[in-house]
PDB file of C-alpha atoms in Angstrom:
ATOM      1  CA  UNK A   1       4.380 -15.634  11.242  1.00 75.00           C
ATOM      2  CA  UNK A   2       2.715 -12.736  13.042  1.00 84.00           C
ATOM      3  CA  UNK A   3      -1.021 -13.186  13.799  1.00 91.00           C
ATOM      4  CA  UNK A   4      -2.030 -10.385  11.426  1.00 90.00           C
ATOM      5  CA  UNK A   5      -0.220 -12.099   8.549  1.00 92.00           C
ATOM      6  CA  UNK A   6      -2.799 -14.887   8.746  1.00 93.00           C
ATOM      7  CA  UNK A   7      -5.653 -12.468   8.051  1.00 94.00           C
ATOM      8  CA  UNK A   8      -6.998 -12.593   4.514  1.00 96.00           C
ATOM      9  CA  UNK A   9      -7.738  -8.848   4.612  1.00 96.00           C
ATOM     10  CA  UNK A  10      -4.139  -8.019   5.547  1.00 95.00           C
ATOM     11  CA  UNK A  11      -2.706 -10.273   2.824  1.00 96.00           C
ATOM     12  CA  UNK A  12      -4.947  -8.652   0.204  1.00 97.00           C
ATOM     13  CA  UNK A  13      -4.123  -5.122   1.356  1.00 97.00           C
ATOM     14  CA  UNK A  14      -0.421  -5.956   1.376  1.00 96.00           C
ATOM     15  CA  UNK A  15      -0.637  -7.250  -2.197  1.00 98.00           C
ATOM     16  CA  UNK A  16      -2.509  -4.091  -3.170  1.00 97.00           C
ATOM     17  CA  UNK A  17       0.209  -1.909  -1.650  1.00 97.00           C
ATOM     18  CA  UNK A  18       2.913  -3.801  -3.555  1.00 98.00           C
ATOM     19  CA  UNK A  19       0.955  -3.456  -6.799  1.00 98.00           C
ATOM     20  CA  UNK A  20       0.408   0.261  -6.206  1.00 97.00           C
ATOM     21  CA  UNK A  21       4.133   0.796  -5.723  1.00 96.00           C
ATOM     22  CA  UNK A  22       4.837  -0.982  -9.023  1.00 97.00           C
ATOM     23  CA  UNK A  23       2.218   0.983 -10.953  1.00 97.00           C
ATOM     24  CA  UNK A  24       3.201   4.352  -9.512  1.00 96.00           C
ATOM     25  CA  UNK A  25       6.806   3.812 -10.602  1.00 95.00           C
ATOM     26  CA  UNK A  26       5.553   4.552 -14.105  1.00 94.00           C
ATOM     27  CA  UNK A  27       3.944   7.877 -13.134  1.00 95.00           C
ATOM     28  CA  UNK A  28       5.555  11.077 -14.438  1.00 93.00           C
ATOM     29  CA  UNK A  29       8.346  12.567 -12.342  1.00 92.00           C
ATOM     30  CA  UNK A  30       6.382  15.762 -11.750  1.00 92.00           C
ATOM     31  CA  UNK A  31       3.764  13.686  -9.893  1.00 89.00           C
ATOM     32  CA  UNK A  32       6.310  12.071  -7.575  1.00 86.00           C
ATOM     33  CA  UNK A  33       5.618  14.358  -4.615  1.00 88.00           C
ATOM     34  CA  UNK A  34       1.920  14.857  -5.268  1.00 93.00           C
ATOM     35  CA  UNK A  35      -0.332  12.164  -6.626  1.00 94.00           C
ATOM     36  CA  UNK A  36       2.202   9.322  -6.434  1.00 95.00           C
ATOM     37  CA  UNK A  37       3.018   9.985  -2.803  1.00 95.00           C
ATOM     38  CA  UNK A  38      -0.638  10.254  -1.813  1.00 96.00           C
ATOM     39  CA  UNK A  39      -1.636   7.013  -3.553  1.00 96.00           C
ATOM     40  CA  UNK A  40       1.279   5.113  -2.014  1.00 96.00           C
ATOM     41  CA  UNK A  41       0.512   6.372   1.490  1.00 97.00           C
ATOM     42  CA  UNK A  42      -3.154   5.422   1.137  1.00 96.00           C
ATOM     43  CA  UNK A  43      -2.343   1.888  -0.033  1.00 96.00           C
ATOM     44  CA  UNK A  44       0.215   1.392   2.743  1.00 96.00           C
ATOM     45  CA  UNK A  45      -2.197   2.825   5.301  1.00 97.00           C
ATOM     46  CA  UNK A  46      -4.809   0.161   4.584  1.00 94.00           C
ATOM     47  CA  UNK A  47      -2.450  -2.645   5.615  1.00 93.00           C
ATOM     48  CA  UNK A  48      -1.172  -0.716   8.632  1.00 96.00           C
ATOM     49  CA  UNK A  49      -4.692  -0.010   9.875  1.00 96.00           C
ATOM     50  CA  UNK A  50      -5.509  -3.721   9.751  1.00 94.00           C
ATOM     51  CA  UNK A  51      -2.427  -4.504  11.848  1.00 93.00           C
ATOM     52  CA  UNK A  52      -3.317  -1.816  14.383  1.00 93.00           C
ATOM     53  CA  UNK A  53      -6.831  -3.192  14.670  1.00 86.00           C
TER      54      UNK A  53
END
């Protein structure tokens, strides 16, 4: 297990990112490259920023 995987903040942000991906699957197709993409990137970014420190 990588050291960052032990952090509570990283685990929570990772779970959030997974949940966001599931929810955004239900968004309309016309939002795929706009709102959906932006929300997914933001959720993923939170976990990545924790890893980077």
